[in-house]
Short mmCIF file of C-alpha atoms and ligand atoms in Angstrom, two decimals:
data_model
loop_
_atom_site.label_atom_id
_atom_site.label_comp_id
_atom_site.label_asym_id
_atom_site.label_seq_id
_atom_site.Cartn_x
_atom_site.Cartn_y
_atom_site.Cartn_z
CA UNK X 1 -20.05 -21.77 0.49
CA UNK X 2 -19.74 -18.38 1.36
CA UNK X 3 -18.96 -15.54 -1.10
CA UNK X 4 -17.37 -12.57 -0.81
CA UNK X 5 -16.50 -9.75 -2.94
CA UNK X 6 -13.22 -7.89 -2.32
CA UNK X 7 -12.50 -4.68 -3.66
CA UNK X 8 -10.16 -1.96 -4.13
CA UNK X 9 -7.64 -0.18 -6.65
CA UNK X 10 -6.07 2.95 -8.09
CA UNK X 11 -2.74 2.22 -6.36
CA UNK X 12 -1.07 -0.94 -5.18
CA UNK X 13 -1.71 0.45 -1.63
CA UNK X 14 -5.68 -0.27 -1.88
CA UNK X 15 -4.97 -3.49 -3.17
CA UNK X 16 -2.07 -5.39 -1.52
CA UNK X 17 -4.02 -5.61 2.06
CA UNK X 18 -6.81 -7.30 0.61
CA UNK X 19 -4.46 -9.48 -1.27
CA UNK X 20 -2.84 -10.21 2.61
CA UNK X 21 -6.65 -11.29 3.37
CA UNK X 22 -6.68 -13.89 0.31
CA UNK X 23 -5.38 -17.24 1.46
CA UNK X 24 -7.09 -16.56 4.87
CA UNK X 25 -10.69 -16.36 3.42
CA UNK X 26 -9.88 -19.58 1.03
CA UNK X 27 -9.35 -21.30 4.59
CA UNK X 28 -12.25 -19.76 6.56
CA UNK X 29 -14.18 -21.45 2.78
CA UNK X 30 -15.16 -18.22 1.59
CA UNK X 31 -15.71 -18.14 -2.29
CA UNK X 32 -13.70 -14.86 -3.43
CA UNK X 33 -14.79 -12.27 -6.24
CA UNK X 34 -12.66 -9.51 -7.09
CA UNK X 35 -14.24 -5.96 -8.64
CA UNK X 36 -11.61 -3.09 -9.84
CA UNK X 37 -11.45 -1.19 -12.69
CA UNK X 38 -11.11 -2.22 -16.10
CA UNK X 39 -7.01 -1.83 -16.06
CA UNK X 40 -6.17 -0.54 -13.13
CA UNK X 41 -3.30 -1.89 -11.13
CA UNK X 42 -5.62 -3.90 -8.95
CA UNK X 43 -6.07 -6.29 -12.06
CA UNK X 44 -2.54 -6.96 -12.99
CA UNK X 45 -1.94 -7.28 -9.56
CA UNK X 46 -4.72 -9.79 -8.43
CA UNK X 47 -4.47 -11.79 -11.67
CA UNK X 48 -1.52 -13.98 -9.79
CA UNK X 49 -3.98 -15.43 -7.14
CA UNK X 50 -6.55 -17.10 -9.47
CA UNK X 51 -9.43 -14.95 -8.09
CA UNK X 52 -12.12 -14.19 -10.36
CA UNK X 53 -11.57 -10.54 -11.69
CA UNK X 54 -14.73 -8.07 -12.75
CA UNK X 55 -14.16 -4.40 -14.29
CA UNK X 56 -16.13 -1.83 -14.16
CA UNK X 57 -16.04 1.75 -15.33
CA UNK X 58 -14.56 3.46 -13.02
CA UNK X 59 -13.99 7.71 -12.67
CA UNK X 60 -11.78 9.92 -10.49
CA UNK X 61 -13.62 11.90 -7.69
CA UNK X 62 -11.68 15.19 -7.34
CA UNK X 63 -11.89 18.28 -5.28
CA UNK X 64 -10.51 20.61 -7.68
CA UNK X 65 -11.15 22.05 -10.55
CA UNK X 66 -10.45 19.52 -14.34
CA UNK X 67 -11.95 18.86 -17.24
CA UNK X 68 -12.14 15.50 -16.91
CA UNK X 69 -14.95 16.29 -14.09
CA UNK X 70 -16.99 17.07 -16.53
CA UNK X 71 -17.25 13.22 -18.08
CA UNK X 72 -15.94 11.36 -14.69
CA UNK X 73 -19.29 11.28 -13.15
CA UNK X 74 -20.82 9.68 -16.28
CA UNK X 75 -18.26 6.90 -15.92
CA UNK X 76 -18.80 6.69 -12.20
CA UNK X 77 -22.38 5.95 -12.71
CA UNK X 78 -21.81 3.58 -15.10
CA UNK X 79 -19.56 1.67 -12.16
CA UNK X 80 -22.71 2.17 -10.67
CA UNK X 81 -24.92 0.18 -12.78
CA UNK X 82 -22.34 -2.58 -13.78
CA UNK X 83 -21.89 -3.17 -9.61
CA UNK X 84 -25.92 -3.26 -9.37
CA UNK X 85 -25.81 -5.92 -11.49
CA UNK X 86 -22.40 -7.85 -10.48
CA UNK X 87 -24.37 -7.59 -7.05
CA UNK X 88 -27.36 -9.47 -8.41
CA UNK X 89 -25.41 -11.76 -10.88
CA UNK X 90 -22.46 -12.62 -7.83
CA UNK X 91 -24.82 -12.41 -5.05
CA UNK X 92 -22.17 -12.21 -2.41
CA UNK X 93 -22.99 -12.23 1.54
CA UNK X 94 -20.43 -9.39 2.44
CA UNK X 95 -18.38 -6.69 0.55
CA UNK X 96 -15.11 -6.11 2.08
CA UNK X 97 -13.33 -2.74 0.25
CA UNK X 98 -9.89 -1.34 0.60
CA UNK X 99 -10.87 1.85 -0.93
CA UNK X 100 -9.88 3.87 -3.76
CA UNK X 101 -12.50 5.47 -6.37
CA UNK X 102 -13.37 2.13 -7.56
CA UNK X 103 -14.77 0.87 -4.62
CA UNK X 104 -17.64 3.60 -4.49
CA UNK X 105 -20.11 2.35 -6.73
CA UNK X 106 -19.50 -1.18 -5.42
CA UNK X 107 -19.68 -0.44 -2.17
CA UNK X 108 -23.44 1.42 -2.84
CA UNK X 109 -24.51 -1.13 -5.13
CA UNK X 110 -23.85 -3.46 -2.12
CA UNK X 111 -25.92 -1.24 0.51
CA UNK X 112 -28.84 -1.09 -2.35
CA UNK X 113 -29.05 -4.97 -2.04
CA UNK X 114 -28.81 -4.74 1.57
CA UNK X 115 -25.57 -6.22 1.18
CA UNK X 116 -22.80 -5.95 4.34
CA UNK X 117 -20.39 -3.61 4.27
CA UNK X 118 -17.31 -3.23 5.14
CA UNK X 119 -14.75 -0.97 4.34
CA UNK X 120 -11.05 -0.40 5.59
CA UNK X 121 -9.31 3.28 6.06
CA UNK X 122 -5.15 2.80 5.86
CA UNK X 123 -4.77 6.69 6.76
CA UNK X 124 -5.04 8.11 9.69
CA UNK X 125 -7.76 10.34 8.24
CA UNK X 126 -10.48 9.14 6.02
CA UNK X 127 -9.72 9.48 2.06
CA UNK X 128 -12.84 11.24 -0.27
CA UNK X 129 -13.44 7.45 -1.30
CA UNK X 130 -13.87 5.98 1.80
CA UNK X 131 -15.46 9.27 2.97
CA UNK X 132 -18.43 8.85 0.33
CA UNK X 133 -18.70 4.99 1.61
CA UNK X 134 -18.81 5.62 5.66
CA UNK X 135 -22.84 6.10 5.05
CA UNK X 136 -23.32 2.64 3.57
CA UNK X 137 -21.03 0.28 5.33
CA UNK X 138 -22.04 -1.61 8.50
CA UNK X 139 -17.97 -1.58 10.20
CA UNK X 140 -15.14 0.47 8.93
CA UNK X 141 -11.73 -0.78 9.99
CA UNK X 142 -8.95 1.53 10.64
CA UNK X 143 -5.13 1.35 10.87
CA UNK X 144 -4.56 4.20 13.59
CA UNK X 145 -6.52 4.95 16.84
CA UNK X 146 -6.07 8.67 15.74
CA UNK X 147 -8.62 7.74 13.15
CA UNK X 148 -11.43 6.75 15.17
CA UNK X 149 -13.06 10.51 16.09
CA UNK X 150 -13.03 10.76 12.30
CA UNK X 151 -15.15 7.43 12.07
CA UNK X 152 -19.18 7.20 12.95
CA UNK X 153 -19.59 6.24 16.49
CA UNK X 154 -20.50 2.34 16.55
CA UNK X 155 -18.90 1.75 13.07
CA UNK X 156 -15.12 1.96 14.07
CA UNK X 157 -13.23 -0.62 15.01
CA UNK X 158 -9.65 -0.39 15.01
CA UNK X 159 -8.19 -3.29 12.93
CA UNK X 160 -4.32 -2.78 12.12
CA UNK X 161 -3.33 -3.22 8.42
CA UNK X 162 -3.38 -6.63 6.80
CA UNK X 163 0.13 -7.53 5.74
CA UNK X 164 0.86 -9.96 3.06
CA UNK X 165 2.63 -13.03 5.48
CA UNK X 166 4.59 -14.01 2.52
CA UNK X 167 6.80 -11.12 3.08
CA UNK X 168 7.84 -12.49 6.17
CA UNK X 169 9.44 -15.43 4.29
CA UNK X 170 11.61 -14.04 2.30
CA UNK X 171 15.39 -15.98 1.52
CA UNK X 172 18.11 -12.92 1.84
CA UNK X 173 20.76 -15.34 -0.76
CA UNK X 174 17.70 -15.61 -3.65
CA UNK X 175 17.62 -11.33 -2.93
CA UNK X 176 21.38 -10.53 -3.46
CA UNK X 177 20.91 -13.23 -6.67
CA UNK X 178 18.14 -11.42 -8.14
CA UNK X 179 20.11 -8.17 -7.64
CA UNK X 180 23.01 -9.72 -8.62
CA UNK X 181 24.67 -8.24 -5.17
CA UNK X 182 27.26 -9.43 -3.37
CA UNK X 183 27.22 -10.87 0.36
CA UNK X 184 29.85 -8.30 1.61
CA UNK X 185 28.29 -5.12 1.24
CA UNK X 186 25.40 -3.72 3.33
CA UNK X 187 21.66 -2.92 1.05
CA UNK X 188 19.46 -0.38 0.88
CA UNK X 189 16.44 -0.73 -0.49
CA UNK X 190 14.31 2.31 -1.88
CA UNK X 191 10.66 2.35 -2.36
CA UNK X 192 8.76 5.33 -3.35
CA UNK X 193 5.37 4.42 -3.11
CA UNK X 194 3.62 2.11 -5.18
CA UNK X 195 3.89 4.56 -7.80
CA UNK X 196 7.28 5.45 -7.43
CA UNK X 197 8.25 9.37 -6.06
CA UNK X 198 10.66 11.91 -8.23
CA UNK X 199 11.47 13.44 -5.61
CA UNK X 200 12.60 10.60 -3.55
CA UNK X 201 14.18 8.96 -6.62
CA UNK X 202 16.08 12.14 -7.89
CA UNK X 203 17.60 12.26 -3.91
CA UNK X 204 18.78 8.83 -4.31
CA UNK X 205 20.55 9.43 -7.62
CA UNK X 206 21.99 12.31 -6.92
CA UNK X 207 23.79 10.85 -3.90
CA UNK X 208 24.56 7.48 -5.38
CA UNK X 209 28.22 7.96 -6.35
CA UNK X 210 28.75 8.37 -2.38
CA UNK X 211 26.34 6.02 -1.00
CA UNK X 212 27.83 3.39 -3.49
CA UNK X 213 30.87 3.67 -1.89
CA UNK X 214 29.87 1.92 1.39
CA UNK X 215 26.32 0.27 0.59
CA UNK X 216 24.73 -1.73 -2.48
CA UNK X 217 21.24 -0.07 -3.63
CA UNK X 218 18.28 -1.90 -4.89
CA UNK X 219 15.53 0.91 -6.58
CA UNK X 220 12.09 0.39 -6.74
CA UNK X 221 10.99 3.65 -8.74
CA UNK X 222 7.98 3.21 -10.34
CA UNK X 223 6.51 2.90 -13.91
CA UNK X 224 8.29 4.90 -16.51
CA UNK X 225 10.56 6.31 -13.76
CA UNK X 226 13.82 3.85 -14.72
CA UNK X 227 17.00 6.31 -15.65
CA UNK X 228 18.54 4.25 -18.00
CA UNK X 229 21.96 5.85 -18.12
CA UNK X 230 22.36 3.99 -14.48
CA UNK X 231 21.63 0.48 -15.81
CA UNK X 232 25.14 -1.07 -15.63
CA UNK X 233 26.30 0.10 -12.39
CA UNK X 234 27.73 -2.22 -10.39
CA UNK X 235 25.63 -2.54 -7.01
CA UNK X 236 22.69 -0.70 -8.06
CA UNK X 237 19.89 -2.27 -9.78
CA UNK X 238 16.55 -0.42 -11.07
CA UNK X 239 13.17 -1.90 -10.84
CA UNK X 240 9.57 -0.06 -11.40
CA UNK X 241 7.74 -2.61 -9.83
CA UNK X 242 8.61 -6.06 -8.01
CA UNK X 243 5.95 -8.92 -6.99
CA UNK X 244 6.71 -11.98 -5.72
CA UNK X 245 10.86 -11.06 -5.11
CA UNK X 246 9.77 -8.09 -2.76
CA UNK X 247 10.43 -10.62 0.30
CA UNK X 248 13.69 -11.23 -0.57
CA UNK X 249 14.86 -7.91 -1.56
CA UNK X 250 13.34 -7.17 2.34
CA UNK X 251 15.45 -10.51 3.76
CA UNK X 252 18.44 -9.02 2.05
CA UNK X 253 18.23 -5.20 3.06
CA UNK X 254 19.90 -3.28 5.75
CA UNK X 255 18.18 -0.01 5.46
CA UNK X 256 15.03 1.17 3.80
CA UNK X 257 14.50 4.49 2.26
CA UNK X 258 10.43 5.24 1.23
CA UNK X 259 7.75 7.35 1.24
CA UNK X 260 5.43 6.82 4.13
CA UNK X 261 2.22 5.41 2.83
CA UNK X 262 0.39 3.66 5.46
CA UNK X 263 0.85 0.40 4.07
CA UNK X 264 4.41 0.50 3.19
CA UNK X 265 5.49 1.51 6.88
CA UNK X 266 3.19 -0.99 8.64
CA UNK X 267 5.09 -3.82 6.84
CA UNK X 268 8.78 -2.03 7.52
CA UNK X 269 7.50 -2.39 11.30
CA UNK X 270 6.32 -5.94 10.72
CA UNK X 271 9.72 -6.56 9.41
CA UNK X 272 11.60 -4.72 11.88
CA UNK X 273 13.49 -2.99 8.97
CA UNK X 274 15.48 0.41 10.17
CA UNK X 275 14.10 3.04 7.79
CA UNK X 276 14.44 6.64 6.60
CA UNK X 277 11.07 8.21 5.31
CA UNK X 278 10.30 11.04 3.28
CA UNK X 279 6.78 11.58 3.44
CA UNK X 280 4.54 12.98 0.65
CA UNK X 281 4.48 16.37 1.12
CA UNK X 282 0.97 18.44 2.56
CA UNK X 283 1.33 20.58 -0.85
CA UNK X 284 0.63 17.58 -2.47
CA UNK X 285 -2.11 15.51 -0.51
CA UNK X 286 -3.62 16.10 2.96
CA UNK X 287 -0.53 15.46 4.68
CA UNK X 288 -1.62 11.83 6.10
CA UNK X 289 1.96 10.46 5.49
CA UNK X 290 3.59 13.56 7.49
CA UNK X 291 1.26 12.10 10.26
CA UNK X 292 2.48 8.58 9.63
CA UNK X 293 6.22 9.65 9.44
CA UNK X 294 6.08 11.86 12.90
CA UNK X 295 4.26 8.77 14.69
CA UNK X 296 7.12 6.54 13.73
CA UNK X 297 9.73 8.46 14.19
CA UNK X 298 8.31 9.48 17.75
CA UNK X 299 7.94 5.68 18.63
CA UNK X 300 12.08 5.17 17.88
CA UNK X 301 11.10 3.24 14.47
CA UNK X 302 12.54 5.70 11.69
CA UNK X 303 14.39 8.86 11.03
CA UNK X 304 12.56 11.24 8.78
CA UNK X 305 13.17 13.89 6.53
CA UNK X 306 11.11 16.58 4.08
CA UNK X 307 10.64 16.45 1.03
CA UNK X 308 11.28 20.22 0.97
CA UNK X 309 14.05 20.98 2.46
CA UNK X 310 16.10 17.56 1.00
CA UNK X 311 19.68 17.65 0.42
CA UNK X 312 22.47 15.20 -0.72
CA UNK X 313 24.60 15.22 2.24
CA UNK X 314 21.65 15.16 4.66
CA UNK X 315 20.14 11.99 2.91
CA UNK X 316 23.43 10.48 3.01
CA UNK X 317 24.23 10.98 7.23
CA UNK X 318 20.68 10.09 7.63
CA UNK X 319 20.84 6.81 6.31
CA UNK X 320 24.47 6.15 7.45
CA UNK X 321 22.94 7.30 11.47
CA UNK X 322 20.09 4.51 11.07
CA UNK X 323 22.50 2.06 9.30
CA UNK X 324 25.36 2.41 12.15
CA UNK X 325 22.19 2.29 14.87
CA UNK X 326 20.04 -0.26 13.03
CA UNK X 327 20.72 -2.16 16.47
CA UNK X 328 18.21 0.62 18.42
CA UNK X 329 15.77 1.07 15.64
CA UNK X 330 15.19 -3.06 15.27
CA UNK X 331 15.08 -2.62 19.30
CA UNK X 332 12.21 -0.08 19.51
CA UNK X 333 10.04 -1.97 16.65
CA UNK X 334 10.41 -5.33 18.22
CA UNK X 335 8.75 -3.84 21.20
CA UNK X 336 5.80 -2.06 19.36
CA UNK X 337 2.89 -4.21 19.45
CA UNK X 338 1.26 -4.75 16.02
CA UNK X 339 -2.30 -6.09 15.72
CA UNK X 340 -2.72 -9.45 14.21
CA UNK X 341 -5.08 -7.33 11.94
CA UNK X 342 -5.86 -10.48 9.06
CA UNK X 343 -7.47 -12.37 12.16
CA UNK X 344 -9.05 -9.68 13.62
CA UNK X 345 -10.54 -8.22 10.20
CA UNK X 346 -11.72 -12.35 9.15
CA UNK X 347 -13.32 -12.36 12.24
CA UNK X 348 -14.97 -9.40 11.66
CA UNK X 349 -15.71 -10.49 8.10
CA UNK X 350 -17.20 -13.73 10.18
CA UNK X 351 -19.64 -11.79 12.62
CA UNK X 352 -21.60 -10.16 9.76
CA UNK X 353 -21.46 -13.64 7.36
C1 UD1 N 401 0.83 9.06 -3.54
C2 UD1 N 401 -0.29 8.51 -2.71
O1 UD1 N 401 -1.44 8.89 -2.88
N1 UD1 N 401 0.05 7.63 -1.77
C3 UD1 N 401 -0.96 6.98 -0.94
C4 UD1 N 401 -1.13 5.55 -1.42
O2 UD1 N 401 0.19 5.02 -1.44
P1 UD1 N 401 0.63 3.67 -2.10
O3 UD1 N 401 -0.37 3.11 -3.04
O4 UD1 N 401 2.02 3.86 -2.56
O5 UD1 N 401 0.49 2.71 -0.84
P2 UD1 N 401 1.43 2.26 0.33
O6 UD1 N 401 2.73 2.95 0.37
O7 UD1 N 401 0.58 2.31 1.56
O8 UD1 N 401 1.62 0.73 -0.08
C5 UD1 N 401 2.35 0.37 -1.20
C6 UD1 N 401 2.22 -1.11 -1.36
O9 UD1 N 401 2.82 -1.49 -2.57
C7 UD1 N 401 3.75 -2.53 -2.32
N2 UD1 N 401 4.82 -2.49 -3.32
C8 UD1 N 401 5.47 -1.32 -3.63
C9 UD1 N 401 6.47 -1.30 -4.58
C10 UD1 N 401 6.81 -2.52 -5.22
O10 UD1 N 401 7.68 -2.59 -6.09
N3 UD1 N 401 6.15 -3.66 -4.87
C11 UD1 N 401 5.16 -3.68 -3.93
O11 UD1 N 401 4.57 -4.74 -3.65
C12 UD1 N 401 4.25 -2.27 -0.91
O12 UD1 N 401 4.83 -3.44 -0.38
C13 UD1 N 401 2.93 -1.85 -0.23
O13 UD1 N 401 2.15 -2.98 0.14
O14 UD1 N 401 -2.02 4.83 -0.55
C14 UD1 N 401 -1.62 4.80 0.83
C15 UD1 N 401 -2.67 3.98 1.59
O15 UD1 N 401 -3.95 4.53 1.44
C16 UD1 N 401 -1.45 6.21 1.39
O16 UD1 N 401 -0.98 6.14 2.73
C17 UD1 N 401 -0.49 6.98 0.52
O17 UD1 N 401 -0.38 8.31 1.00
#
């Protein structure tokens, strides 16, 4: 049998797409291995798919100035020597990784042990982890064609995102009972990020009196970001994190308010799921989910709006323009043609097996 070791973590987003890969490589008969951190959100996350789970130490790369950077790279080379020897103890014939700090030290411990590589870029530009990998890995997938100039020449190849296929089964009746919603009233579900957003969630709550009026609201806001004065509201329900419901709470929404991390908007496309983003502002990252939100919204898929210049009344016509034209949005998505980027990526996987 085949074995592969998948990795990936810091945020849900560098984990669910490898999850999407999961029951694919159990059919092609590869043997799976996960590495992440020790208690990241990668391992609470992959603990549901009975896929053997190894920690190591794991340390943020940063660009600025902390203290932490002053004991970070001692725990990044420790990752180092616990993948060396996961690498000899595992012995796996390809490392696939989704990226995120964690992945570093795998992804060299693989190239030491001549080991294939690949790794997988969501953004349309290259994160600092994936950046530090491009040298060791044989292929690197990417989500955008934008991101190929940014890629070594004969490495790129341009993949799509892997999309858990669940999600496409979701049952809109087990959504509005989980919410406890009735069948009457339109939905909109929020997501900020796997994390949760403030900003996006403060929006929401200040307009929710209004937007109550004339829509249910289902709120995923992230850990430690519930408000608990809104918990018995009728029609709004608060959740920091959802699993296995998420396809429902998709089957059973109208409108979809998020941030526009790559992975998020690739499966509101799948979906065909009218949205309104609010991309992470440049002050705050490198301004890869502007990118994302001006592609969409230049292909008909979603209306956006900044995070700086937000207000209540604009966030409320916004979504009730997308909601009343959901018709044109659905229109323009179902004509966008999305890679069928699991087969393309276990094919891939395949060729260097
Ligand atoms: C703040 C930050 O740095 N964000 C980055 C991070 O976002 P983040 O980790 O939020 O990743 P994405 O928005 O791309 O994906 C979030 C994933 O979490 C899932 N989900 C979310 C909420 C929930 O309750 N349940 C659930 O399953 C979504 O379905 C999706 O699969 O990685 C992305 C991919 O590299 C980047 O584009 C984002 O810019």
């Amino acid at each position: 049998m085949k074995q592969i070791i998948l990795t990936g973590g810091g945020t849900a987003g560098h984990v669910t797409p490898n999850i999407a890969l999961i029951p694919k490589l159990k059919e092609a008969g590869y043997e799976i291995n996960y590495i992440g951190s020790y208690d990241g959100i990668e391992k609470k996350l992959i603990s549901d798919f009975h896929v053997p789970y190894f920690g190591i130490s794991s340390g943020k790369l940063r660009r600025y100035f902390d203290i932490k950077n002053f004991t970070d790279p001692f725990k990044v080379l420790k990752g180092c020597r616990e993948a060396i020897r996961l690498m000899n103890k595992l012995k796996p014939d390809i490392v696939f990784s989704k990226g995120g700090f964690v992945s570093v030290p795998v992804v060299y411990a693989a190239q030491r042990r001549k080991i294939p590589v690949i790794i997988h870029e969501s953004d349309m530009t290259p994160g600092l982890a994936n950046k530090l990998s491009l040298p060791f890995a044989n292929k690197v997938c990417c989500n955008f064609p934008e991101t190929i100039p940014y890629l070594p020449s004969g490495k790129a190849v341009l993949t799509g995102s892997p999309i858990r296929q669940e999600l496409l089964l979701g049952n809109r009746l087990s959504g509005l009972k989980f919410c406890n919603f009735t069948a009457n009233k339109p939905v909109i579900m929020v997501i900020g990020g796997s994390m949760g957003a403030v900003a996006v969630n403060n929006a929401i709550r200040d307009a929710l009196s209004k937007l109550l009026e004339n829509y249910q609201i289902v709120h995923l806001c992230g850990k430690g970001k519930q408000d608990s004065s809104l918990n018995h509201i009728t029609g709004y329900i608060q959740f920091e994190y959802v699993k296995e419901e998420l396809k429902d709470l998709f089957a059973m929404t109208d409108v979809v308010v998020s941030r526009a991390g790559a992975n998020a908007i690739c499966e509101l496309l799948a979906l065909k799921k009218p949205n309104v983003l609010i991309p992470l502002s440049a002050a705050a990252s490198r301004g890869d989910q502007i990118l994302n939100a001006k592609s969409f919204q230049k292909q008909g898929f979603s209306a956006v709006l900044e995070e700086e210049s937000l207000d209540t009344m604009q966030l409320i016509d916004t979504i009730n323009e997308v909601y009343t034209n959901k018709a044109t949005y659905i229109n323009a998505m179902s004509n966008s043609k999305q890679a069928d980027s699991i087969d393309i990526i276990i094919n891939l996987i395949k060729s260097l097996t």
